[in-house]
Amino acid sequence: MKHYPEAMYRLIRQFCKLPGIGEKSAERFVMYLLTAPEPEVNSLAASIRELKKQVTVCNTCFCFSDSQTCRICRDPARDSSLVCVVESPADMAAVEKSGAFTGVYHVLQGLLSPMDGIGPDELRIRELIARVSSGNVKEVVIATSTSVEGESTADYIYKSLKPFSVNVTRIASGVPMGGELKYIDQVTLKKAMEARRAV
Amino acid sequence: MKHYPEAMYRLIRQFCKLPGIGEKSAERFVMYLLTAPEPEVNSLAASIRELKKQVTVCNTCFCFSDSQTCRICRDPARDSSLVCVVESPADMAAVEKSGAFTGVYHVLQGLLSPMDGIGPDELRIRELIARVSSGNVKEVVIATSTSVEGESTADYIYKSLKPFSVNVTRIASGVPMGGELKYIDQVTLKKAMEARRAV
């Protein structure tokens, strides 16, 4: 490959690092940017540069936020006594899009996976227990994926919260087993949320 | 949609403008960038910003270049008397990857398309005629697509170059390699039959 200028190859290689992007797609992106208006290209570059500076993590729910407390946690219309436990911000977004949940979230930032060296201390489980022990939480909905790691994480959380007088529920298995929460269609997710039951 | 910080939505919307990228893919890109190392993200932003500054168009063949004359045009190993006419830099790259061409290129930067208001003056046809009339070109290979626009552009170029003592050829059309004969369309098969040659 030496038929394009070096600046194009450099950007093609960098685009290839994005998830699901191969050389052909990366080449199309670069061709597009070369013909796109200059302000659009500069503003894309600026947004990428600013992303990490402007996005932080919420002190309460550990989801992405633009301030110390995220929009959902500081929204008075949300029921703060109802906490939905999810693996990642993408899972939180999936539940939000279903429109079936009016409480707040707790993002674990991963799932228990002893093979990968991820134990309870690597996740935000201690912070979840602290939230529950403060006494303001009435129900914890465990909405981890129905994969092996998701189920065992749900089980661990259930056992950890047993000493507290809190109602612990699990989203219904309308979700197919082995499914990744963030890829499930919204209607299925809504059904699963509505059919949650005591463990 | 108000579950992510505004900086994330802004970048998701901008990624959606890239060809073939929808909201889901754009969201995955943003999630990836949020967890990627800071130098990698900054260097992606810098490469995008620098792209248009560092990439220009070759004065001879009108392909992307990092200087006034591109790598291929200034390579003494390439046969400058053999010119391949293509629609776009991506087509040039496709021919280069085939490894079957040792001459130089002429990028039209489009195809004739009266419906879209693209006539001969919008393409680099005048510059091609000037190249040929300089007398150094022995053969022009027309390698535009075999679409309606590609064929009529090829025809127009052939007629424009008739007054000059230059050999004008067209890339062969026929059954693609690895193609199942029963799935090939009738026009292609007709072309392939007409252009049959002794083995």
PDB file of N, CA, C and O in Angstrom, chain A residues 2-8 10 14 17 19 21 27-29 31-34 36 40-41 43 45 47-49 52 54 64-65 71 89-90 92-93 96-97 182, chain B residues 2-8 10 14 17 19 21 24 27-29 31-34 36 40-41 43 45 47-49 52 54 64-66 71 89-90 92-93 97:
ATOM      1  N   LYS A   2       0.947   1.926  -1.109  1.00  0.00           N
ATOM      2  CA  LYS A   2       1.668   3.207  -1.103  1.00  0.00           C
ATOM      3  C   LYS A   2       1.014   4.153  -2.099  1.00  0.00           C
ATOM      4  O   LYS A   2       1.654   5.046  -2.612  1.00  0.00           O
ATOM      5  N   HIS A   3      -0.286   3.927  -2.361  1.00  0.00           N
ATOM      6  CA  HIS A   3      -0.957   4.744  -3.368  1.00  0.00           C
ATOM      7  C   HIS A   3      -1.672   5.956  -2.785  1.00  0.00           C
ATOM      8  O   HIS A   3      -2.199   6.753  -3.519  1.00  0.00           O
ATOM      9  N   TYR A   4      -1.713   6.079  -1.442  1.00  0.00           N
ATOM     10  CA  TYR A   4      -2.303   7.272  -0.829  1.00  0.00           C
ATOM     11  C   TYR A   4      -1.231   8.023  -0.042  1.00  0.00           C
ATOM     12  O   TYR A   4      -0.247   7.412   0.390  1.00  0.00           O
ATOM     13  N   PRO A   5      -1.462   9.309   0.245  1.00  0.00           N
ATOM     14  CA  PRO A   5      -0.517  10.033   1.117  1.00  0.00           C
ATOM     15  C   PRO A   5      -0.503   9.428   2.518  1.00  0.00           C
ATOM     16  O   PRO A   5      -1.509   8.868   2.962  1.00  0.00           O
ATOM     17  N   GLU A   6       0.624   9.582   3.206  1.00  0.00           N
ATOM     18  CA  GLU A   6       0.816   8.998   4.542  1.00  0.00           C
ATOM     19  C   GLU A   6      -0.276   9.434   5.528  1.00  0.00           C
ATOM     20  O   GLU A   6      -0.734   8.637   6.352  1.00  0.00           O
ATOM     21  N   ALA A   7      -0.704  10.703   5.443  1.00  0.00           N
ATOM     22  CA  ALA A   7      -1.732  11.216   6.365  1.00  0.00           C
ATOM     23  C   ALA A   7      -3.025  10.395   6.259  1.00  0.00           C
ATOM     24  O   ALA A   7      -3.725  10.195   7.251  1.00  0.00           O
ATOM     25  N   MET A   8      -3.334   9.904   5.063  1.00  0.00           N
ATOM     26  CA  MET A   8      -4.538   9.094   4.881  1.00  0.00           C
ATOM     27  C   MET A   8      -4.365   7.710   5.511  1.00  0.00           C
ATOM     28  O   MET A   8      -5.265   7.211   6.184  1.00  0.00           O
ATOM     29  N   ARG A  10      -2.395   6.943   7.973  1.00  0.00           N
ATOM     30  CA  ARG A  10      -2.358   7.075   9.429  1.00  0.00           C
ATOM     31  C   ARG A  10      -3.781   7.078   9.985  1.00  0.00           C
ATOM     32  O   ARG A  10      -4.105   6.369  10.925  1.00  0.00           O
ATOM     33  N   GLN A  14      -5.951   4.384  12.314  1.00  0.00           N
ATOM     34  CA  GLN A  14      -6.580   4.783  13.573  1.00  0.00           C
ATOM     35  C   GLN A  14      -8.068   4.445  13.585  1.00  0.00           C
ATOM     36  O   GLN A  14      -8.595   4.007  14.607  1.00  0.00           O
ATOM     37  N   LYS A  17      -9.092   0.885  14.561  1.00  0.00           N
ATOM     38  CA  LYS A  17      -9.139   0.486  15.983  1.00  0.00           C
ATOM     39  C   LYS A  17     -10.551   0.570  16.547  1.00  0.00           C
ATOM     40  O   LYS A  17     -10.837  -0.020  17.585  1.00  0.00           O
ATOM     41  N   PRO A  19     -14.426  -0.246  17.194  1.00  0.00           N
ATOM     42  CA  PRO A  19     -15.045  -1.577  17.167  1.00  0.00           C
ATOM     43  C   PRO A  19     -15.845  -1.828  15.891  1.00  0.00           C
ATOM     44  O   PRO A  19     -16.646  -0.978  15.481  1.00  0.00           O
ATOM     45  N   ILE A  21     -14.807  -1.947  12.806  1.00  0.00           N
ATOM     46  CA  ILE A  21     -14.361  -1.217  11.612  1.00  0.00           C
ATOM     47  C   ILE A  21     -13.118  -1.880  11.021  1.00  0.00           C
ATOM     48  O   ILE A  21     -12.104  -2.038  11.701  1.00  0.00           O
ATOM     49  N   GLU A  27     -11.300   3.273   5.107  1.00  0.00           N
ATOM     50  CA  GLU A  27     -10.944   3.978   3.870  1.00  0.00           C
ATOM     51  C   GLU A  27     -12.122   4.862   3.412  1.00  0.00           C
ATOM     52  O   GLU A  27     -11.920   6.001   3.006  1.00  0.00           O
ATOM     53  N   ARG A  28     -13.340   4.321   3.539  1.00  0.00           N
ATOM     54  CA  ARG A  28     -14.530   5.104   3.158  1.00  0.00           C
ATOM     55  C   ARG A  28     -14.689   6.338   4.048  1.00  0.00           C
ATOM     56  O   ARG A  28     -15.073   7.406   3.573  1.00  0.00           O
ATOM     57  N   PHE A  29     -14.410   6.176   5.363  1.00  0.00           N
ATOM     58  CA  PHE A  29     -14.509   7.316   6.285  1.00  0.00           C
ATOM     59  C   PHE A  29     -13.553   8.423   5.842  1.00  0.00           C
ATOM     60  O   PHE A  29     -13.904   9.594   5.822  1.00  0.00           O
ATOM     61  N   MET A  31     -12.171   8.944   2.871  1.00  0.00           N
ATOM     62  CA  MET A  31     -12.623   9.531   1.605  1.00  0.00           C
ATOM     63  C   MET A  31     -13.748  10.533   1.868  1.00  0.00           C
ATOM     64  O   MET A  31     -13.801  11.603   1.271  1.00  0.00           O
ATOM     65  N   TYR A  32     -14.659  10.143   2.780  1.00  0.00           N
ATOM     66  CA  TYR A  32     -15.768  11.036   3.112  1.00  0.00           C
ATOM     67  C   TYR A  32     -15.258  12.333   3.735  1.00  0.00           C
ATOM     68  O   TYR A  32     -15.654  13.427   3.354  1.00  0.00           O
ATOM     69  N   LEU A  33     -14.340  12.203   4.706  1.00  0.00           N
ATOM     70  CA  LEU A  33     -13.824  13.386   5.411  1.00  0.00           C
ATOM     71  C   LEU A  33     -13.074  14.315   4.462  1.00  0.00           C
ATOM     72  O   LEU A  33     -13.108  15.536   4.619  1.00  0.00           O
ATOM     73  N   LEU A  34     -12.399  13.745   3.455  1.00  0.00           N
ATOM     74  CA  LEU A  34     -11.649  14.568   2.503  1.00  0.00           C
ATOM     75  C   LEU A  34     -12.576  15.430   1.650  1.00  0.00           C
ATOM     76  O   LEU A  34     -12.182  16.489   1.177  1.00  0.00           O
ATOM     77  N   ALA A  36     -15.786  16.249   2.807  1.00  0.00           N
ATOM     78  CA  ALA A  36     -16.736  16.922   3.698  1.00  0.00           C
ATOM     79  C   ALA A  36     -16.291  18.372   3.932  1.00  0.00           C
ATOM     80  O   ALA A  36     -15.113  18.687   3.799  1.00  0.00           O
ATOM     81  N   GLU A  40     -17.153  20.893   9.432  1.00  0.00           N
ATOM     82  CA  GLU A  40     -17.667  19.617   9.933  1.00  0.00           C
ATOM     83  C   GLU A  40     -16.514  18.727  10.400  1.00  0.00           C
ATOM     84  O   GLU A  40     -16.589  18.108  11.469  1.00  0.00           O
ATOM     85  N   VAL A  41     -15.434  18.685   9.610  1.00  0.00           N
ATOM     86  CA  VAL A  41     -14.288  17.844   9.950  1.00  0.00           C
ATOM     87  C   VAL A  41     -13.609  18.379  11.221  1.00  0.00           C
ATOM     88  O   VAL A  41     -13.303  17.616  12.148  1.00  0.00           O
ATOM     89  N   SER A  43     -14.940  20.132  13.554  1.00  0.00           N
ATOM     90  CA  SER A  43     -15.784  19.986  14.733  1.00  0.00           C
ATOM     91  C   SER A  43     -15.803  18.529  15.205  1.00  0.00           C
ATOM     92  O   SER A  43     -15.881  18.259  16.416  1.00  0.00           O
ATOM     93  N   ALA A  45     -13.148  16.545  14.983  1.00  0.00           N
ATOM     94  CA  ALA A  45     -11.865  16.430  15.684  1.00  0.00           C
ATOM     95  C   ALA A  45     -11.963  17.047  17.081  1.00  0.00           C
ATOM     96  O   ALA A  45     -11.501  16.470  18.071  1.00  0.00           O
ATOM     97  N   SER A  47     -14.685  17.489  18.934  1.00  0.00           N
ATOM     98  CA  SER A  47     -15.552  16.694  19.817  1.00  0.00           C
ATOM     99  C   SER A  47     -14.822  15.483  20.372  1.00  0.00           C
ATOM    100  O   SER A  47     -15.008  15.116  21.532  1.00  0.00           O
ATOM    101  N   ILE A  48     -13.979  14.848  19.540  1.00  0.00           N
ATOM    102  CA  ILE A  48     -13.220  13.683  20.003  1.00  0.00           C
ATOM    103  C   ILE A  48     -12.227  14.119  21.082  1.00  0.00           C
ATOM    104  O   ILE A  48     -12.098  13.479  22.120  1.00  0.00           O
ATOM    105  N   ARG A  49     -11.561  15.262  20.816  1.00  0.00           N
ATOM    106  CA  ARG A  49     -10.559  15.753  21.773  1.00  0.00           C
ATOM    107  C   ARG A  49     -11.209  16.132  23.106  1.00  0.00           C
ATOM    108  O   ARG A  49     -10.653  15.905  24.170  1.00  0.00           O
ATOM    109  N   LYS A  52     -13.227  13.150  26.511  1.00  0.00           N
ATOM    110  CA  LYS A  52     -12.783  12.681  27.831  1.00  0.00           C
ATOM    111  C   LYS A  52     -12.756  13.804  28.858  1.00  0.00           C
ATOM    112  O   LYS A  52     -12.894  13.550  30.059  1.00  0.00           O
ATOM    113  N   GLN A  54     -14.902  16.334  29.026  1.00  0.00           N
ATOM    114  CA  GLN A  54     -16.243  16.747  29.425  1.00  0.00           C
ATOM    115  C   GLN A  54     -17.058  15.627  30.055  1.00  0.00           C
ATOM    116  O   GLN A  54     -18.065  15.898  30.700  1.00  0.00           O
ATOM    117  N   PHE A  64     -21.805   7.428  33.028  1.00  0.00           N
ATOM    118  CA  PHE A  64     -21.189   8.621  32.450  1.00  0.00           C
ATOM    119  C   PHE A  64     -22.030   9.849  32.778  1.00  0.00           C
ATOM    120  O   PHE A  64     -23.264   9.785  32.784  1.00  0.00           O
ATOM    121  N   SER A  65     -21.359  10.970  33.046  1.00  0.00           N
ATOM    122  CA  SER A  65     -22.064  12.174  33.450  1.00  0.00           C
ATOM    123  C   SER A  65     -21.242  13.392  33.063  1.00  0.00           C
ATOM    124  O   SER A  65     -20.040  13.286  32.819  1.00  0.00           O
ATOM    125  N   ARG A  71     -27.613  13.415  35.234  1.00  0.00           N
ATOM    126  CA  ARG A  71     -28.960  13.947  34.991  1.00  0.00           C
ATOM    127  C   ARG A  71     -30.045  13.118  35.641  1.00  0.00           C
ATOM    128  O   ARG A  71     -31.019  13.643  36.171  1.00  0.00           O
ATOM    129  N   PRO A  89     -22.798   1.473  31.131  1.00  0.00           N
ATOM    130  CA  PRO A  89     -23.617   2.610  30.694  1.00  0.00           C
ATOM    131  C   PRO A  89     -24.462   2.278  29.465  1.00  0.00           C
ATOM    132  O   PRO A  89     -25.581   2.769  29.334  1.00  0.00           O
ATOM    133  N   ALA A  90     -23.951   1.416  28.579  1.00  0.00           N
ATOM    134  CA  ALA A  90     -24.724   1.044  27.384  1.00  0.00           C
ATOM    135  C   ALA A  90     -25.980   0.275  27.791  1.00  0.00           C
ATOM    136  O   ALA A  90     -27.048   0.444  27.181  1.00  0.00           O
ATOM    137  N   MET A  92     -27.526   0.651  30.684  1.00  0.00           N
ATOM    138  CA  MET A  92     -28.392   1.678  31.269  1.00  0.00           C
ATOM    139  C   MET A  92     -29.174   2.376  30.160  1.00  0.00           C
ATOM    140  O   MET A  92     -30.395   2.550  30.251  1.00  0.00           O
ATOM    141  N   ALA A  93     -28.474   2.736  29.085  1.00  0.00           N
ATOM    142  CA  ALA A  93     -29.127   3.413  27.960  1.00  0.00           C
ATOM    143  C   ALA A  93     -30.205   2.532  27.341  1.00  0.00           C
ATOM    144  O   ALA A  93     -31.281   3.013  26.968  1.00  0.00           O
ATOM    145  N   GLU A  96     -33.204   2.638  29.570  1.00  0.00           N
ATOM    146  CA  GLU A  96     -33.834   3.956  29.426  1.00  0.00           C
ATOM    147  C   GLU A  96     -34.691   4.018  28.164  1.00  0.00           C
ATOM    148  O   GLU A  96     -35.799   4.538  28.181  1.00  0.00           O
ATOM    149  N   LYS A  97     -34.151   3.472  27.058  1.00  0.00           N
ATOM    150  CA  LYS A  97     -34.865   3.536  25.782  1.00  0.00           C
ATOM    151  C   LYS A  97     -36.160   2.738  25.826  1.00  0.00           C
ATOM    152  O   LYS A  97     -37.109   3.053  25.113  1.00  0.00           O
ATOM    153  N   LYS A 182     -27.515  -5.104  25.989  1.00  0.00           N
ATOM    154  CA  LYS A 182     -27.522  -3.915  25.128  1.00  0.00           C
ATOM    155  C   LYS A 182     -27.980  -4.198  23.700  1.00  0.00           C
ATOM    156  O   LYS A 182     -28.250  -3.279  22.946  1.00  0.00           O
TER     157      LYS A 182
ATOM    158  N   LYS B   2     -31.823  11.321  26.815  1.00  0.00           N
ATOM    159  CA  LYS B   2     -31.133  12.287  27.671  1.00  0.00           C
ATOM    160  C   LYS B   2     -30.376  11.538  28.754  1.00  0.00           C
ATOM    161  O   LYS B   2     -30.121  12.060  29.819  1.00  0.00           O
ATOM    162  N   HIS B   3     -30.006  10.280  28.435  1.00  0.00           N
ATOM    163  CA  HIS B   3     -29.344   9.474  29.452  1.00  0.00           C
ATOM    164  C   HIS B   3     -27.830   9.558  29.399  1.00  0.00           C
ATOM    165  O   HIS B   3     -27.149   9.008  30.236  1.00  0.00           O
ATOM    166  N   TYR B   4     -27.272  10.221  28.381  1.00  0.00           N
ATOM    167  CA  TYR B   4     -25.818  10.422  28.331  1.00  0.00           C
ATOM    168  C   TYR B   4     -25.517  11.917  28.422  1.00  0.00           C
ATOM    169  O   TYR B   4     -26.364  12.736  28.073  1.00  0.00           O
ATOM    170  N   PRO B   5     -24.275  12.269  28.799  1.00  0.00           N
ATOM    171  CA  PRO B   5     -23.901  13.689  28.753  1.00  0.00           C
ATOM    172  C   PRO B   5     -23.949  14.224  27.317  1.00  0.00           C
ATOM    173  O   PRO B   5     -23.740  13.467  26.367  1.00  0.00           O
ATOM    174  N   GLU B   6     -24.190  15.527  27.192  1.00  0.00           N
ATOM    175  CA  GLU B   6     -24.331  16.164  25.865  1.00  0.00           C
ATOM    176  C   GLU B   6     -23.115  15.915  24.973  1.00  0.00           C
ATOM    177  O   GLU B   6     -23.254  15.709  23.761  1.00  0.00           O
ATOM    178  N   ALA B   7     -21.894  15.910  25.558  1.00  0.00           N
ATOM    179  CA  ALA B   7     -20.672  15.706  24.763  1.00  0.00           C
ATOM    180  C   ALA B   7     -20.718  14.366  24.033  1.00  0.00           C
ATOM    181  O   ALA B   7     -20.210  14.234  22.919  1.00  0.00           O
ATOM    182  N   MET B   8     -21.337  13.351  24.650  1.00  0.00           N
ATOM    183  CA  MET B   8     -21.440  12.036  24.015  1.00  0.00           C
ATOM    184  C   MET B   8     -22.427  12.074  22.857  1.00  0.00           C
ATOM    185  O   MET B   8     -22.168  11.535  21.787  1.00  0.00           O
ATOM    186  N   ARG B  10     -23.263  14.665  21.098  1.00  0.00           N
ATOM    187  CA  ARG B  10     -22.709  15.475  20.008  1.00  0.00           C
ATOM    188  C   ARG B  10     -21.818  14.597  19.130  1.00  0.00           C
ATOM    189  O   ARG B  10     -21.938  14.599  17.909  1.00  0.00           O
ATOM    190  N   GLN B  14     -22.179  13.214  15.219  1.00  0.00           N
ATOM    191  CA  GLN B  14     -21.139  13.472  14.212  1.00  0.00           C
ATOM    192  C   GLN B  14     -20.651  12.178  13.567  1.00  0.00           C
ATOM    193  O   GLN B  14     -20.420  12.132  12.364  1.00  0.00           O
ATOM    194  N   LYS B  17     -22.715  10.755  10.655  1.00  0.00           N
ATOM    195  CA  LYS B  17     -22.561  11.322   9.308  1.00  0.00           C
ATOM    196  C   LYS B  17     -21.589  10.505   8.463  1.00  0.00           C
ATOM    197  O   LYS B  17     -21.580  10.624   7.242  1.00  0.00           O
ATOM    198  N   PRO B  19     -20.101   7.481   6.331  1.00  0.00           N
ATOM    199  CA  PRO B  19     -20.860   6.560   5.475  1.00  0.00           C
ATOM    200  C   PRO B  19     -21.055   5.183   6.106  1.00  0.00           C
ATOM    201  O   PRO B  19     -20.098   4.590   6.606  1.00  0.00           O
ATOM    202  N   ILE B  21     -22.651   4.406   8.843  1.00  0.00           N
ATOM    203  CA  ILE B  21     -22.658   4.371  10.315  1.00  0.00           C
ATOM    204  C   ILE B  21     -24.003   4.858  10.846  1.00  0.00           C
ATOM    205  O   ILE B  21     -24.434   5.971  10.544  1.00  0.00           O
ATOM    206  N   LYS B  24     -26.356   3.034  16.516  1.00  0.00           N
ATOM    207  CA  LYS B  24     -25.782   1.966  17.358  1.00  0.00           C
ATOM    208  C   LYS B  24     -24.270   1.907  17.222  1.00  0.00           C
ATOM    209  O   LYS B  24     -23.542   1.798  18.218  1.00  0.00           O
ATOM    210  N   GLU B  27     -22.631   4.914  18.787  1.00  0.00           N
ATOM    211  CA  GLU B  27     -22.627   4.774  20.250  1.00  0.00           C
ATOM    212  C   GLU B  27     -21.459   3.879  20.685  1.00  0.00           C
ATOM    213  O   GLU B  27     -20.771   4.185  21.664  1.00  0.00           O
ATOM    214  N   ARG B  28     -21.243   2.788  19.940  1.00  0.00           N
ATOM    215  CA  ARG B  28     -20.128   1.876  20.269  1.00  0.00           C
ATOM    216  C   ARG B  28     -18.785   2.587  20.125  1.00  0.00           C
ATOM    217  O   ARG B  28     -17.881   2.365  20.932  1.00  0.00           O
ATOM    218  N   PHE B  29     -18.657   3.435  19.084  1.00  0.00           N
ATOM    219  CA  PHE B  29     -17.402   4.174  18.888  1.00  0.00           C
ATOM    220  C   PHE B  29     -17.126   5.069  20.103  1.00  0.00           C
ATOM    221  O   PHE B  29     -16.012   5.122  20.606  1.00  0.00           O
ATOM    222  N   MET B  31     -18.340   4.818  23.184  1.00  0.00           N
ATOM    223  CA  MET B  31     -18.028   3.997  24.363  1.00  0.00           C
ATOM    224  C   MET B  31     -16.567   3.536  24.300  1.00  0.00           C
ATOM    225  O   MET B  31     -15.859   3.525  25.309  1.00  0.00           O
ATOM    226  N   TYR B  32     -16.141   3.141  23.090  1.00  0.00           N
ATOM    227  CA  TYR B  32     -14.757   2.685  22.928  1.00  0.00           C
ATOM    228  C   TYR B  32     -13.782   3.811  23.252  1.00  0.00           C
ATOM    229  O   TYR B  32     -12.824   3.619  24.002  1.00  0.00           O
ATOM    230  N   LEU B  33     -14.062   5.002  22.701  1.00  0.00           N
ATOM    231  CA  LEU B  33     -13.143   6.131  22.898  1.00  0.00           C
ATOM    232  C   LEU B  33     -13.068   6.542  24.371  1.00  0.00           C
ATOM    233  O   LEU B  33     -12.018   6.959  24.851  1.00  0.00           O
ATOM    234  N   LEU B  34     -14.200   6.382  25.094  1.00  0.00           N
ATOM    235  CA  LEU B  34     -14.209   6.760  26.517  1.00  0.00           C
ATOM    236  C   LEU B  34     -13.310   5.846  27.344  1.00  0.00           C
ATOM    237  O   LEU B  34     -12.809   6.249  28.389  1.00  0.00           O
ATOM    238  N   ALA B  36     -10.675   4.110  25.832  1.00  0.00           N
ATOM    239  CA  ALA B  36      -9.363   4.010  25.167  1.00  0.00           C
ATOM    240  C   ALA B  36      -8.347   4.928  25.847  1.00  0.00           C
ATOM    241  O   ALA B  36      -8.732   5.905  26.488  1.00  0.00           O
ATOM    242  N   GLU B  40      -4.153   7.805  22.471  1.00  0.00           N
ATOM    243  CA  GLU B  40      -4.764   7.256  21.253  1.00  0.00           C
ATOM    244  C   GLU B  40      -5.907   8.144  20.772  1.00  0.00           C
ATOM    245  O   GLU B  40      -6.027   8.428  19.575  1.00  0.00           O
ATOM    246  N   VAL B  41      -6.738   8.593  21.729  1.00  0.00           N
ATOM    247  CA  VAL B  41      -7.888   9.434  21.381  1.00  0.00           C
ATOM    248  C   VAL B  41      -7.409  10.781  20.842  1.00  0.00           C
ATOM    249  O   VAL B  41      -7.887  11.268  19.815  1.00  0.00           O
ATOM    250  N   SER B  43      -4.580  11.453  19.468  1.00  0.00           N
ATOM    251  CA  SER B  43      -3.897  11.332  18.183  1.00  0.00           C
ATOM    252  C   SER B  43      -4.908  11.109  17.056  1.00  0.00           C
ATOM    253  O   SER B  43      -4.698  11.574  15.934  1.00  0.00           O
ATOM    254  N   ALA B  45      -7.920  12.525  17.052  1.00  0.00           N
ATOM    255  CA  ALA B  45      -8.440  13.882  16.826  1.00  0.00           C
ATOM    256  C   ALA B  45      -7.455  14.699  15.999  1.00  0.00           C
ATOM    257  O   ALA B  45      -7.845  15.395  15.058  1.00  0.00           O
ATOM    258  N   SER B  47      -5.150  13.601  13.880  1.00  0.00           N
ATOM    259  CA  SER B  47      -5.068  13.109  12.502  1.00  0.00           C
ATOM    260  C   SER B  47      -6.239  13.603  11.664  1.00  0.00           C
ATOM    261  O   SER B  47      -6.084  13.929  10.488  1.00  0.00           O
ATOM    262  N   ILE B  48      -7.439  13.651  12.281  1.00  0.00           N
ATOM    263  CA  ILE B  48      -8.613  14.134  11.556  1.00  0.00           C
ATOM    264  C   ILE B  48      -8.435  15.617  11.218  1.00  0.00           C
ATOM    265  O   ILE B  48      -8.688  16.051  10.102  1.00  0.00           O
ATOM    266  N   ARG B  49      -7.923  16.385  12.226  1.00  0.00           N
ATOM    267  CA  ARG B  49      -7.744  17.821  12.024  1.00  0.00           C
ATOM    268  C   ARG B  49      -6.696  18.089  10.941  1.00  0.00           C
ATOM    269  O   ARG B  49      -6.825  19.018  10.143  1.00  0.00           O
ATOM    270  N   LYS B  52      -7.006  17.299   6.040  1.00  0.00           N
ATOM    271  CA  LYS B  52      -7.196  18.190   4.885  1.00  0.00           C
ATOM    272  C   LYS B  52      -5.985  19.083   4.646  1.00  0.00           C
ATOM    273  O   LYS B  52      -5.747  19.521   3.525  1.00  0.00           O
ATOM    274  N   GLN B  54      -2.828  18.202   5.111  1.00  0.00           N
ATOM    275  CA  GLN B  54      -1.695  17.455   4.562  1.00  0.00           C
ATOM    276  C   GLN B  54      -1.983  16.786   3.227  1.00  0.00           C
ATOM    277  O   GLN B  54      -1.066  16.395   2.529  1.00  0.00           O
ATOM    278  N   PHE B  64      -5.368  11.948  -4.821  1.00  0.00           N
ATOM    279  CA  PHE B  64      -4.894  12.517  -3.561  1.00  0.00           C
ATOM    280  C   PHE B  64      -3.382  12.382  -3.488  1.00  0.00           C
ATOM    281  O   PHE B  64      -2.817  11.368  -3.912  1.00  0.00           O
ATOM    282  N   SER B  65      -2.728  13.393  -2.932  1.00  0.00           N
ATOM    283  CA  SER B  65      -1.274  13.401  -2.880  1.00  0.00           C
ATOM    284  C   SER B  65      -0.811  14.237  -1.695  1.00  0.00           C
ATOM    285  O   SER B  65      -1.562  15.064  -1.177  1.00  0.00           O
ATOM    286  N   ASP B  66       0.444  14.018  -1.243  1.00  0.00           N
ATOM    287  CA  ASP B  66       0.974  14.880  -0.184  1.00  0.00           C
ATOM    288  C   ASP B  66       1.877  15.969  -0.743  1.00  0.00           C
ATOM    289  O   ASP B  66       2.438  16.760   0.000  1.00  0.00           O
ATOM    290  N   ARG B  71       3.052  10.249  -5.542  1.00  0.00           N
ATOM    291  CA  ARG B  71       4.099   9.211  -5.529  1.00  0.00           C
ATOM    292  C   ARG B  71       4.163   8.433  -6.826  1.00  0.00           C
ATOM    293  O   ARG B  71       5.233   8.089  -7.311  1.00  0.00           O
ATOM    294  N   PRO B  89     -10.325   8.304  -6.625  1.00  0.00           N
ATOM    295  CA  PRO B  89      -9.108   7.763  -5.992  1.00  0.00           C
ATOM    296  C   PRO B  89      -9.316   6.337  -5.468  1.00  0.00           C
ATOM    297  O   PRO B  89      -8.388   5.532  -5.500  1.00  0.00           O
ATOM    298  N   ALA B  90     -10.553   6.015  -5.025  1.00  0.00           N
ATOM    299  CA  ALA B  90     -10.810   4.660  -4.523  1.00  0.00           C
ATOM    300  C   ALA B  90     -10.679   3.633  -5.646  1.00  0.00           C
ATOM    301  O   ALA B  90     -10.173   2.517  -5.436  1.00  0.00           O
ATOM    302  N   MET B  92      -8.748   4.034  -8.267  1.00  0.00           N
ATOM    303  CA  MET B  92      -7.303   3.972  -8.509  1.00  0.00           C
ATOM    304  C   MET B  92      -6.663   2.979  -7.533  1.00  0.00           C
ATOM    305  O   MET B  92      -5.869   2.120  -7.935  1.00  0.00           O
ATOM    306  N   ALA B  93      -7.070   3.075  -6.262  1.00  0.00           N
ATOM    307  CA  ALA B  93      -6.520   2.173  -5.243  1.00  0.00           C
ATOM    308  C   ALA B  93      -6.865   0.718  -5.550  1.00  0.00           C
ATOM    309  O   ALA B  93      -6.039  -0.179  -5.366  1.00  0.00           O
ATOM    310  N   LYS B  97      -4.190  -2.248  -6.136  1.00  0.00           N
ATOM    311  CA  LYS B  97      -4.164  -3.478  -5.330  1.00  0.00           C
ATOM    312  C   LYS B  97      -4.135  -4.729  -6.202  1.00  0.00           C
ATOM    313  O   LYS B  97      -3.617  -5.765  -5.799  1.00  0.00           O
TER     314      LYS B  97
END
